[in-house]
Amino acid sequence: MQGPSIILDNVGLQYGDNTILHGINHTFEAGQCHVVMGPNGGGKTSLLRSILGLTPFAGNIDICWGSKKGKVGYVPQKAVFESSLPLTVMDFILLNQSRTPLFWSRWRNLSKQQATALEQLDRVGMAERAERRMGQLSGGEQQRVLFAQALLDNPDLIVLDEPTTGMDEQGVRYLEALILELVAEGKTLLAVHHDVSAVRRLDAKVHVVNRTLIDSGSVADVLTPEKVERLFNHYTSQTEVMGEIAREQAA
């Protein structure tokens, strides 16, 4: 089953007087890797949360599944685990894999579930750390475990919010290889990313968001030296766009 396309129709998001997103009309094509980039505070994560239905928004978002609705996997930007919490990597994966209370696992045969968990942990290079406590892992290692957890149900749409936060080079390479593998399987990936070099290696479709959609296209078209220079500079050249938003709010 191929992943879905995602159609945004005049999508906007506002908290009080603060406009987060405004007038976004766009289609994320099915079965491809899409990377959302832009300056801090430009609404990238808010756009992902709107697509996931985790925050109220204006306009319409249509996830086009085709013949039947598929599954969604989500990797948040980060999670916090107390170092003293006696929760191992395997425990965490099993908690997300089964509705059976975790303490029952001491008395039940979970070999099949454990094998599935280890398979997904191996895909992100974390199988050897299955018995480590989550709170003892580095932030980058925790992100890799969260990625493994998101793959448990074999999702058709995978949404990643800054998936390489805190990762070392090895972790980044594991995830890049996995993303390419998932796209080859026909899944749709939508990721917020800030590393221009990493996005170039992914050869993804790039969509630049700063409250509204600024640019969209291939890596070669969007990540030119001239555009990259402005990418994390809050797009001061877009003052006319923001002025238009202010005028509409005042109307």
GROMACS .gro file of C-alpha atoms in nm:
model
  251
    1MET     CA    1   0.000   0.000   0.000
    2GLN     CA    2   0.136   0.339  -0.099
    3GLY     CA    3   0.138   0.622   0.151
    4PRO     CA    4  -0.118   0.901   0.117
    5SER     CA    5  -0.102   1.242  -0.040
    6ILE     CA    6  -0.189   1.538   0.184
    7ILE     CA    7  -0.390   1.833   0.053
    8LEU     CA    8  -0.391   2.164   0.241
    9ASP     CA    9  -0.667   2.410   0.155
   10ASN     CA   10  -0.624   2.763   0.296
   11VAL     CA   11  -0.482   2.628   0.623
   12GLY     CA   12  -0.429   2.879   0.901
   13LEU     CA   13  -0.358   2.873   1.272
   14GLN     CA   14  -0.388   3.152   1.523
   15TYR     CA   15  -0.341   3.177   1.900
   16GLY     CA   16  -0.514   3.491   2.020
   17ASP     CA   17  -0.369   3.778   1.818
   18ASN     CA   18  -0.066   3.573   1.713
   19THR     CA   19  -0.079   3.433   1.359
   20ILE     CA   20   0.115   3.107   1.340
   21LEU     CA   21   0.011   2.992   0.991
   22HIS     CA   22  -0.171   3.176   0.720
   23GLY     CA   23  -0.329   3.084   0.387
   24ILE     CA   24  -0.136   2.765   0.307
   25ASN     CA   25  -0.255   2.589  -0.009
   26HIS     CA   26  -0.039   2.295  -0.104
   27THR     CA   27  -0.024   1.924  -0.185
   28PHE     CA   28   0.232   1.682  -0.044
   29GLU     CA   29   0.252   1.408  -0.305
   30ALA     CA   30   0.209   1.043  -0.210
   31GLY     CA   31   0.499   0.804  -0.162
   32GLN     CA   32   0.770   1.068  -0.130
   33CYS     CA   33   0.988   1.225   0.137
   34HIS     CA   34   0.886   1.583   0.212
   35VAL     CA   35   1.101   1.808   0.430
   36VAL     CA   36   0.961   2.124   0.590
   37MET     CA   37   1.225   2.389   0.661
   38GLY     CA   38   1.223   2.749   0.777
   39PRO     CA   39   1.326   2.984   1.056
   40ASN     CA   40   1.258   2.924   1.424
   41GLY     CA   41   0.906   3.026   1.514
   42GLY     CA   42   0.793   3.005   1.152
   43GLY     CA   43   0.522   2.746   1.221
   44LYS     CA   44   0.690   2.424   1.102
   45THR     CA   45   0.592   2.210   1.401
   46SER     CA   46   0.248   2.372   1.413
   47LEU     CA   47   0.192   2.263   1.054
   48LEU     CA   48   0.282   1.903   1.139
   49ARG     CA   49   0.057   1.906   1.446
   50SER     CA   50  -0.227   2.043   1.235
   51ILE     CA   51  -0.185   1.762   0.981
   52LEU     CA   52  -0.189   1.509   1.267
   53GLY     CA   53  -0.504   1.667   1.411
   54LEU     CA   54  -0.328   1.758   1.736
   55THR     CA   55  -0.416   2.128   1.724
   56PRO     CA   56  -0.718   2.322   1.595
   57PHE     CA   57  -0.672   2.501   1.265
   58ALA     CA   58  -0.867   2.693   1.004
   59GLY     CA   59  -0.918   2.568   0.650
   60ASN     CA   60  -0.912   2.203   0.548
   61ILE     CA   61  -0.654   1.923   0.551
   62ASP     CA   62  -0.732   1.609   0.353
   63ILE     CA   63  -0.518   1.297   0.394
   64CYS     CA   64  -0.596   1.098   0.081
   65TRP     CA   65  -0.554   0.731   0.169
   66GLY     CA   66  -0.682   0.575  -0.151
   67SER     CA   67  -0.881   0.251  -0.119
   68LYS     CA   68  -0.853   0.223   0.261
   69LYS     CA   69  -0.725   0.426   0.552
   70GLY     CA   70  -0.368   0.348   0.649
   71LYS     CA   71  -0.168   0.392   0.965
   72VAL     CA   72   0.031   0.690   1.091
   73GLY     CA   73   0.362   0.688   1.276
   74TYR     CA   74   0.480   0.998   1.463
   75VAL     CA   75   0.819   1.087   1.608
   76PRO     CA   76   0.806   1.399   1.829
   77GLN     CA   77   1.097   1.637   1.857
   78LYS     CA   78   1.205   1.497   2.190
   79ALA     CA   79   1.088   1.310   2.496
   80VAL     CA   80   1.210   1.332   2.854
   81PHE     CA   81   1.285   1.016   3.055
   82GLU     CA   82   1.403   1.032   3.415
   83SER     CA   83   1.731   0.845   3.464
   84SER     CA   84   1.593   0.681   3.779
   85LEU     CA   85   1.284   0.544   3.600
   86PRO     CA   86   1.326   0.162   3.572
   87LEU     CA   87   1.202   0.155   3.213
   88THR     CA   88   1.430  -0.018   2.965
   89VAL     CA   89   1.434   0.036   2.591
   90MET     CA   90   1.264  -0.304   2.545
   91ASP     CA   91   1.001  -0.215   2.808
   92PHE     CA   92   0.926   0.109   2.625
   93ILE     CA   93   0.883  -0.065   2.290
   94LEU     CA   94   0.667  -0.340   2.439
   95LEU     CA   95   0.447  -0.081   2.612
   96ASN     CA   96   0.373   0.068   2.272
   97GLN     CA   97   0.332  -0.270   2.103
   98SER     CA   98   0.087  -0.439   2.336
   99ARG     CA   99  -0.223  -0.343   2.532
  100THR     CA  100  -0.126  -0.600   2.794
  101PRO     CA  101  -0.008  -0.433   3.118
  102LEU     CA  102   0.370  -0.435   3.127
  103PHE     CA  103   0.402  -0.618   3.459
  104TRP     CA  104   0.209  -0.914   3.310
  105SER     CA  105   0.494  -0.963   3.065
  106ARG     CA  106   0.695  -1.128   3.344
  107TRP     CA  107   0.447  -1.417   3.335
  108ARG     CA  108   0.363  -1.438   2.966
  109ASN     CA  109   0.545  -1.555   2.657
  110LEU     CA  110   0.633  -1.237   2.468
  111SER     CA  111   0.892  -1.386   2.237
  112LYS     CA  112   0.706  -1.279   1.920
  113GLN     CA  113   0.658  -0.922   2.045
  114GLN     CA  114   1.018  -0.905   2.161
  115ALA     CA  115   1.138  -1.026   1.821
  116THR     CA  116   0.934  -0.754   1.651
  117ALA     CA  117   1.069  -0.495   1.892
  118LEU     CA  118   1.429  -0.604   1.832
  119GLU     CA  119   1.372  -0.596   1.457
  120GLN     CA  120   1.266  -0.232   1.466
  121LEU     CA  121   1.540  -0.139   1.715
  122ASP     CA  122   1.794  -0.299   1.482
  123ARG     CA  123   1.674  -0.076   1.198
  124VAL     CA  124   1.783   0.228   1.398
  125GLY     CA  125   2.097   0.069   1.540
  126MET     CA  126   1.966   0.033   1.896
  127ALA     CA  127   1.911  -0.343   1.935
  128GLU     CA  128   2.227  -0.382   2.143
  129ARG     CA  129   2.092  -0.127   2.393
  130ALA     CA  130   1.757  -0.299   2.442
  131GLU     CA  131   1.818  -0.357   2.814
  132ARG     CA  132   1.948  -0.007   2.887
  133ARG     CA  133   1.721   0.230   3.076
  134MET     CA  134   1.561   0.496   2.859
  135GLY     CA  135   1.677   0.766   3.100
  136GLN     CA  136   2.039   0.653   3.063
  137LEU     CA  137   2.043   0.705   2.686
  138SER     CA  138   2.164   1.022   2.520
  139GLY     CA  139   1.904   1.249   2.362
  140GLY     CA  140   2.001   1.125   2.016
  141GLU     CA  141   1.970   0.760   2.122
  142GLN     CA  142   1.626   0.829   2.267
  143GLN     CA  143   1.524   0.977   1.932
  144ARG     CA  144   1.633   0.659   1.759
  145VAL     CA  145   1.420   0.453   1.998
  146LEU     CA  146   1.121   0.682   1.934
  147PHE     CA  147   1.170   0.624   1.561
  148ALA     CA  148   1.172   0.246   1.617
  149GLN     CA  149   0.852   0.277   1.822
  150ALA     CA  150   0.683   0.473   1.543
  151LEU     CA  151   0.754   0.190   1.297
  152LEU     CA  152   0.591  -0.087   1.505
  153ASP     CA  153   0.258  -0.079   1.319
  154ASN     CA  154   0.422  -0.053   0.975
  155PRO     CA  155   0.273   0.294   0.913
  156ASP     CA  156   0.202   0.428   0.566
  157LEU     CA  157   0.244   0.794   0.671
  158ILE     CA  158   0.540   0.881   0.894
  159VAL     CA  159   0.565   1.228   1.049
  160LEU     CA  160   0.899   1.333   1.199
  161ASP     CA  161   0.961   1.650   1.399
  162GLU     CA  162   1.335   1.727   1.395
  163PRO     CA  163   1.421   1.353   1.401
  164THR     CA  164   1.800   1.400   1.430
  165THR     CA  165   1.792   1.630   1.737
  166GLY     CA  166   2.089   1.546   1.958
  167MET     CA  167   2.215   1.266   1.733
  168ASP     CA  168   2.575   1.190   1.655
  169GLU     CA  169   2.688   1.131   1.298
  170GLN     CA  170   2.630   0.756   1.320
  171GLY     CA  171   2.272   0.806   1.434
  172VAL     CA  172   2.206   1.056   1.156
  173ARG     CA  173   2.337   0.811   0.896
  174TYR     CA  174   2.119   0.529   1.035
  175LEU     CA  175   1.810   0.746   1.003
  176GLU     CA  176   1.897   0.872   0.657
  177ALA     CA  177   1.937   0.516   0.531
  178LEU     CA  178   1.610   0.417   0.697
  179ILE     CA  179   1.421   0.712   0.549
  180LEU     CA  180   1.542   0.619   0.200
  181GLU     CA  181   1.437   0.259   0.264
  182LEU     CA  182   1.089   0.363   0.377
  183VAL     CA  183   1.038   0.586   0.073
  184ALA     CA  184   1.145   0.296  -0.150
  185GLU     CA  185   0.864   0.096   0.014
  186GLY     CA  186   0.615   0.360  -0.106
  187LYS     CA  187   0.554   0.529   0.228
  188THR     CA  188   0.493   0.903   0.260
  189LEU     CA  189   0.733   1.081   0.495
  190LEU     CA  190   0.685   1.434   0.624
  191ALA     CA  191   0.969   1.575   0.834
  192VAL     CA  192   1.071   1.903   0.989
  193HIS     CA  193   1.447   1.933   0.944
  194HIS     CA  194   1.705   2.208   0.990
  195ASP     CA  195   2.025   2.046   0.857
  196VAL     CA  196   2.070   2.162   0.498
  197SER     CA  197   2.347   1.910   0.425
  198ALA     CA  198   2.139   1.620   0.555
  199VAL     CA  199   1.837   1.727   0.350
  200ARG     CA  200   2.054   1.743   0.039
  201ARG     CA  201   2.162   1.382   0.101
  202LEU     CA  202   1.798   1.274   0.129
  203ASP     CA  203   1.717   1.435  -0.207
  204ALA     CA  204   1.370   1.511  -0.073
  205LYS     CA  205   1.105   1.758  -0.179
  206VAL     CA  206   1.167   2.074   0.023
  207HIS     CA  207   0.893   2.306   0.147
  208VAL     CA  208   0.993   2.631   0.318
  209VAL     CA  209   0.743   2.763   0.572
  210ASN     CA  210   0.752   3.097   0.752
  211ARG     CA  211   0.390   3.141   0.865
  212THR     CA  212   0.295   3.090   0.503
  213LEU     CA  213   0.444   2.873   0.228
  214ILE     CA  214   0.750   3.055   0.095
  215ASP     CA  215   0.898   2.806  -0.150
  216SER     CA  216   0.856   2.445  -0.260
  217GLY     CA  217   1.038   2.214  -0.496
  218SER     CA  218   1.336   1.988  -0.539
  219VAL     CA  219   1.654   2.020  -0.334
  220ALA     CA  220   1.831   2.163  -0.639
  221ASP     CA  221   1.565   2.432  -0.687
  222VAL     CA  222   1.503   2.533  -0.324
  223LEU     CA  223   1.839   2.489  -0.151
  224THR     CA  224   2.044   2.714  -0.375
  225PRO     CA  225   2.322   2.915  -0.206
  226GLU     CA  226   2.123   3.237  -0.242
  227LYS     CA  227   1.809   3.090  -0.086
  228VAL     CA  228   1.991   2.905   0.191
  229GLU     CA  229   2.146   3.233   0.303
  230ARG     CA  230   1.796   3.365   0.369
  231LEU     CA  231   1.646   3.039   0.494
  232PHE     CA  232   1.733   3.087   0.861
  233ASN     CA  233   1.728   3.466   0.850
  234HIS     CA  234   1.355   3.493   0.917
  235TYR     CA  235   1.296   3.578   0.552
  236THR     CA  236   1.307   3.952   0.602
  237SER     CA  237   1.234   3.981   0.231
  238GLN     CA  238   0.884   3.850   0.307
  239THR     CA  239   0.774   4.166   0.490
  240GLU     CA  240   0.517   4.233   0.223
  241VAL     CA  241   0.356   3.895   0.292
  242MET     CA  242   0.344   3.960   0.665
  243GLY     CA  243   0.214   4.310   0.604
  244GLU     CA  244  -0.070   4.157   0.406
  245ILE     CA  245  -0.150   3.926   0.698
  246ALA     CA  246  -0.159   4.223   0.936
  247ARG     CA  247  -0.390   4.416   0.704
  248GLU     CA  248  -0.626   4.119   0.682
  249GLN     CA  249  -0.634   4.088   1.061
  250ALA     CA  250  -0.714   4.456   1.094
  251ALA     CA  251  -0.994   4.439   0.837
   0.00000   0.00000   0.00000
